[in-house]
Amino acid sequence: IRIPYMETIVIVMPTYNEASCIGEMIETLMGGTFLDVQADMHLLIVDDSSPDGTAQIVIEKMSLYPHLHLLSGKKKGLGWAYVRGIDHAIKALNADAVIEMDADFQHDPLYIPEMVQRFQAGFDYVIGSRYIKGGGVPSTWPWRRKLFSSLGNRMARFVLETQNIHDLTTGFRLTRVKGILDQIALKDLMALDRFAFKIDLLYRTVRLSRRVTELPIQFRSRASGETKFSLREVIATCRILVSLKMKKPHRWSSHEEK
């Protein structure tokens, strides 16, 4: 009997002081969500030496789940954690696709099966979008954060001249490895010490991708802990947009699809 090929999909999840929610997230994914996905699913926690014991919780769970992995290192910033994690997912876990995802339940695991299905249907890049029909942000967000998020996306779309991608600052997305992620010099991304690096990564990914799709998501409030959003992130994002605008040789190709 020939066993059908199962794509290996690795969720790369950076953590810093997420002890209050990482155990629940692991159980939700490993004991629930992954059972609904027709793929070889792995969860890679990239912990930046959290002083609150996040890594120890992961280590305890690893004895229960062989597809749970831990990568520890010094705290250098979100982008650097993703660089380490994606590199490990590709080289050590032989990932066919990588999902970027937060540990604090702002990204609902509910959307993972659909993300994987779209990848298996031939899409290279699946973007979890808050700004298309069916998507949204928490009503509990302060008005200032709602304003910064909305205007930030509008400005990014204007500066980078794309009308087909509506959420350029989302942190929840799936990317094909072959021909896409393995072609990006991750260590050369701008602002790797901040969340803003994700715009540079999205820009480079879209340019390499043949088929891009946006999946509407409802962004949730943190289950616990404090938000890492700050004015510094807004400033870093603006700097990246200006830099991309200046060096961009031409418009993005119009291959994005719904």
PDB file of C-alpha atoms in Angstrom, residues 149-253:
ATOM      1  CA  SER A 149      -3.123  49.891  12.678  1.00  0.00           C
ATOM      2  CA  SER A 150      -5.640  51.016  10.067  1.00  0.00           C
ATOM      3  CA  LEU A 151      -3.672  54.046   8.875  1.00  0.00           C
ATOM      4  CA  GLY A 152      -0.460  52.021   8.887  1.00  0.00           C
ATOM      5  CA  ASN A 153      -1.920  49.497   6.503  1.00  0.00           C
ATOM      6  CA  ARG A 154      -3.422  52.164   4.261  1.00  0.00           C
ATOM      7  CA  MET A 155      -0.105  53.978   4.098  1.00  0.00           C
ATOM      8  CA  ALA A 156       1.783  50.757   3.389  1.00  0.00           C
ATOM      9  CA  ARG A 157      -0.567  49.877   0.534  1.00  0.00           C
ATOM     10  CA  PHE A 158      -0.202  53.368  -0.910  1.00  0.00           C
ATOM     11  CA  VAL A 159       3.591  53.525  -0.604  1.00  0.00           C
ATOM     12  CA  LEU A 160       4.136  50.026  -1.995  1.00  0.00           C
ATOM     13  CA  GLU A 161       1.455  50.525  -4.644  1.00  0.00           C
ATOM     14  CA  THR A 162      -0.598  47.403  -4.042  1.00  0.00           C
ATOM     15  CA  GLN A 163      -4.393  47.253  -4.076  1.00  0.00           C
ATOM     16  CA  ASN A 164      -4.674  43.475  -3.903  1.00  0.00           C
ATOM     17  CA  ILE A 165      -3.110  42.902  -0.495  1.00  0.00           C
ATOM     18  CA  HIS A 166      -4.991  44.555   2.349  1.00  0.00           C
ATOM     19  CA  ASP A 167      -3.040  43.591   5.483  1.00  0.00           C
ATOM     20  CA  LEU A 168       0.677  44.236   5.159  1.00  0.00           C
ATOM     21  CA  THR A 169       1.423  44.224   8.897  1.00  0.00           C
ATOM     22  CA  THR A 170      -0.212  40.945   9.874  1.00  0.00           C
ATOM     23  CA  GLY A 171       1.896  38.503  11.865  1.00  0.00           C
ATOM     24  CA  PHE A 172      -0.140  35.409  10.967  1.00  0.00           C
ATOM     25  CA  ARG A 173       0.790  33.819   7.632  1.00  0.00           C
ATOM     26  CA  LEU A 174       1.910  30.647   5.880  1.00  0.00           C
ATOM     27  CA  THR A 175       4.782  30.596   3.378  1.00  0.00           C
ATOM     28  CA  ARG A 176       5.988  27.896   0.991  1.00  0.00           C
ATOM     29  CA  VAL A 177       9.642  27.009   1.536  1.00  0.00           C
ATOM     30  CA  LYS A 178      10.784  25.800  -1.897  1.00  0.00           C
ATOM     31  CA  GLY A 179      11.472  28.714  -4.195  1.00  0.00           C
ATOM     32  CA  ILE A 180      10.188  31.248  -1.662  1.00  0.00           C
ATOM     33  CA  LEU A 181      11.548  31.177   1.893  1.00  0.00           C
ATOM     34  CA  ASP A 182      14.700  29.336   0.881  1.00  0.00           C
ATOM     35  CA  GLN A 183      15.471  32.162  -1.553  1.00  0.00           C
ATOM     36  CA  ILE A 184      15.238  34.988   1.005  1.00  0.00           C
ATOM     37  CA  ALA A 185      18.347  36.151   2.874  1.00  0.00           C
ATOM     38  CA  LEU A 186      16.552  36.371   6.204  1.00  0.00           C
ATOM     39  CA  LYS A 187      19.492  37.898   8.061  1.00  0.00           C
ATOM     40  CA  ASP A 188      19.417  40.845   5.642  1.00  0.00           C
ATOM     41  CA  LEU A 189      15.843  41.858   6.491  1.00  0.00           C
ATOM     42  CA  MET A 190      15.425  45.361   7.893  1.00  0.00           C
ATOM     43  CA  ALA A 191      14.587  46.065  11.554  1.00  0.00           C
ATOM     44  CA  LEU A 192      15.055  42.502  12.778  1.00  0.00           C
ATOM     45  CA  ASP A 193      14.939  43.768  16.350  1.00  0.00           C
ATOM     46  CA  ARG A 194      11.347  44.940  15.887  1.00  0.00           C
ATOM     47  CA  PHE A 195       7.983  43.634  14.670  1.00  0.00           C
ATOM     48  CA  ALA A 196       8.258  45.978  11.689  1.00  0.00           C
ATOM     49  CA  PHE A 197      10.619  43.556   9.921  1.00  0.00           C
ATOM     50  CA  LYS A 198       7.506  41.668   8.822  1.00  0.00           C
ATOM     51  CA  ILE A 199       6.720  44.280   6.160  1.00  0.00           C
ATOM     52  CA  ASP A 200      10.120  43.732   4.526  1.00  0.00           C
ATOM     53  CA  LEU A 201       9.623  39.965   4.735  1.00  0.00           C
ATOM     54  CA  LEU A 202       6.123  40.221   3.242  1.00  0.00           C
ATOM     55  CA  TYR A 203       7.381  42.434   0.421  1.00  0.00           C
ATOM     56  CA  ARG A 204      10.164  40.004  -0.524  1.00  0.00           C
ATOM     57  CA  THR A 205       7.859  37.012  -0.207  1.00  0.00           C
ATOM     58  CA  VAL A 206       5.151  38.456  -2.451  1.00  0.00           C
ATOM     59  CA  ARG A 207       7.688  39.250  -5.155  1.00  0.00           C
ATOM     60  CA  LEU A 208       8.840  35.609  -5.196  1.00  0.00           C
ATOM     61  CA  SER A 209       5.355  34.067  -4.982  1.00  0.00           C
ATOM     62  CA  ARG A 210       3.250  33.068  -7.968  1.00  0.00           C
ATOM     63  CA  ARG A 211      -0.008  32.653  -6.053  1.00  0.00           C
ATOM     64  CA  VAL A 212      -0.942  34.731  -3.026  1.00  0.00           C
ATOM     65  CA  THR A 213      -4.200  34.612  -1.078  1.00  0.00           C
ATOM     66  CA  GLU A 214      -5.650  36.490   1.878  1.00  0.00           C
ATOM     67  CA  LEU A 215      -7.604  34.562   4.499  1.00  0.00           C
ATOM     68  CA  PRO A 216      -9.943  36.712   6.633  1.00  0.00           C
ATOM     69  CA  ILE A 217      -9.117  36.444  10.331  1.00  0.00           C
ATOM     70  CA  GLN A 218     -10.585  37.960  13.456  1.00  0.00           C
ATOM     71  CA  PHE A 219      -7.615  39.220  15.437  1.00  0.00           C
ATOM     72  CA  ARG A 220      -8.162  38.541  19.135  1.00  0.00           C
ATOM     73  CA  SER A 221      -7.164  40.345  22.314  1.00  0.00           C
ATOM     74  CA  ARG A 222      -4.348  38.775  24.308  1.00  0.00           C
ATOM     75  CA  ALA A 223      -5.503  35.950  26.558  1.00  0.00           C
ATOM     76  CA  SER A 224      -3.095  37.256  29.224  1.00  0.00           C
ATOM     77  CA  GLY A 225       0.031  39.354  29.622  1.00  0.00           C
ATOM     78  CA  GLU A 226       0.800  42.742  28.091  1.00  0.00           C
ATOM     79  CA  THR A 227       0.768  43.851  24.471  1.00  0.00           C
ATOM     80  CA  LYS A 228       4.139  44.536  22.845  1.00  0.00           C
ATOM     81  CA  PHE A 229       2.681  47.211  20.544  1.00  0.00           C
ATOM     82  CA  SER A 230       4.419  50.592  20.827  1.00  0.00           C
ATOM     83  CA  LEU A 231       4.993  53.884  19.031  1.00  0.00           C
ATOM     84  CA  ARG A 232       8.523  52.700  18.251  1.00  0.00           C
ATOM     85  CA  GLU A 233       7.033  49.955  16.099  1.00  0.00           C
ATOM     86  CA  VAL A 234       5.069  52.557  14.128  1.00  0.00           C
ATOM     87  CA  ILE A 235       8.222  54.599  13.533  1.00  0.00           C
ATOM     88  CA  ALA A 236      10.211  51.511  12.494  1.00  0.00           C
ATOM     89  CA  THR A 237       7.442  50.557  10.062  1.00  0.00           C
ATOM     90  CA  CYS A 238       7.503  54.018   8.461  1.00  0.00           C
ATOM     91  CA  ARG A 239      11.266  53.811   7.999  1.00  0.00           C
ATOM     92  CA  ILE A 240      10.984  50.440   6.273  1.00  0.00           C
ATOM     93  CA  LEU A 241       8.263  51.716   3.949  1.00  0.00           C
ATOM     94  CA  VAL A 242      10.375  54.691   2.931  1.00  0.00           C
ATOM     95  CA  SER A 243      13.372  52.436   2.314  1.00  0.00           C
ATOM     96  CA  LEU A 244      11.366  49.992   0.205  1.00  0.00           C
ATOM     97  CA  LYS A 245       9.834  52.840  -1.769  1.00  0.00           C
ATOM     98  CA  MET A 246      13.254  54.262  -2.583  1.00  0.00           C
ATOM     99  CA  LYS A 247      14.878  51.023  -3.696  1.00  0.00           C
ATOM    100  CA  LYS A 248      11.838  49.370  -5.283  1.00  0.00           C
ATOM    101  CA  PRO A 249      12.609  48.941  -9.030  1.00  0.00           C
ATOM    102  CA  HIS A 250       9.005  48.476 -10.115  1.00  0.00           C
ATOM    103  CA  ARG A 251       5.474  47.837  -8.925  1.00  0.00           C
ATOM    104  CA  TRP A 252       4.557  44.496  -7.469  1.00  0.00           C
ATOM    105  CA  SER A 253       3.320  42.114 -10.128  1.00  0.00           C
TER     106      SER A 253
END
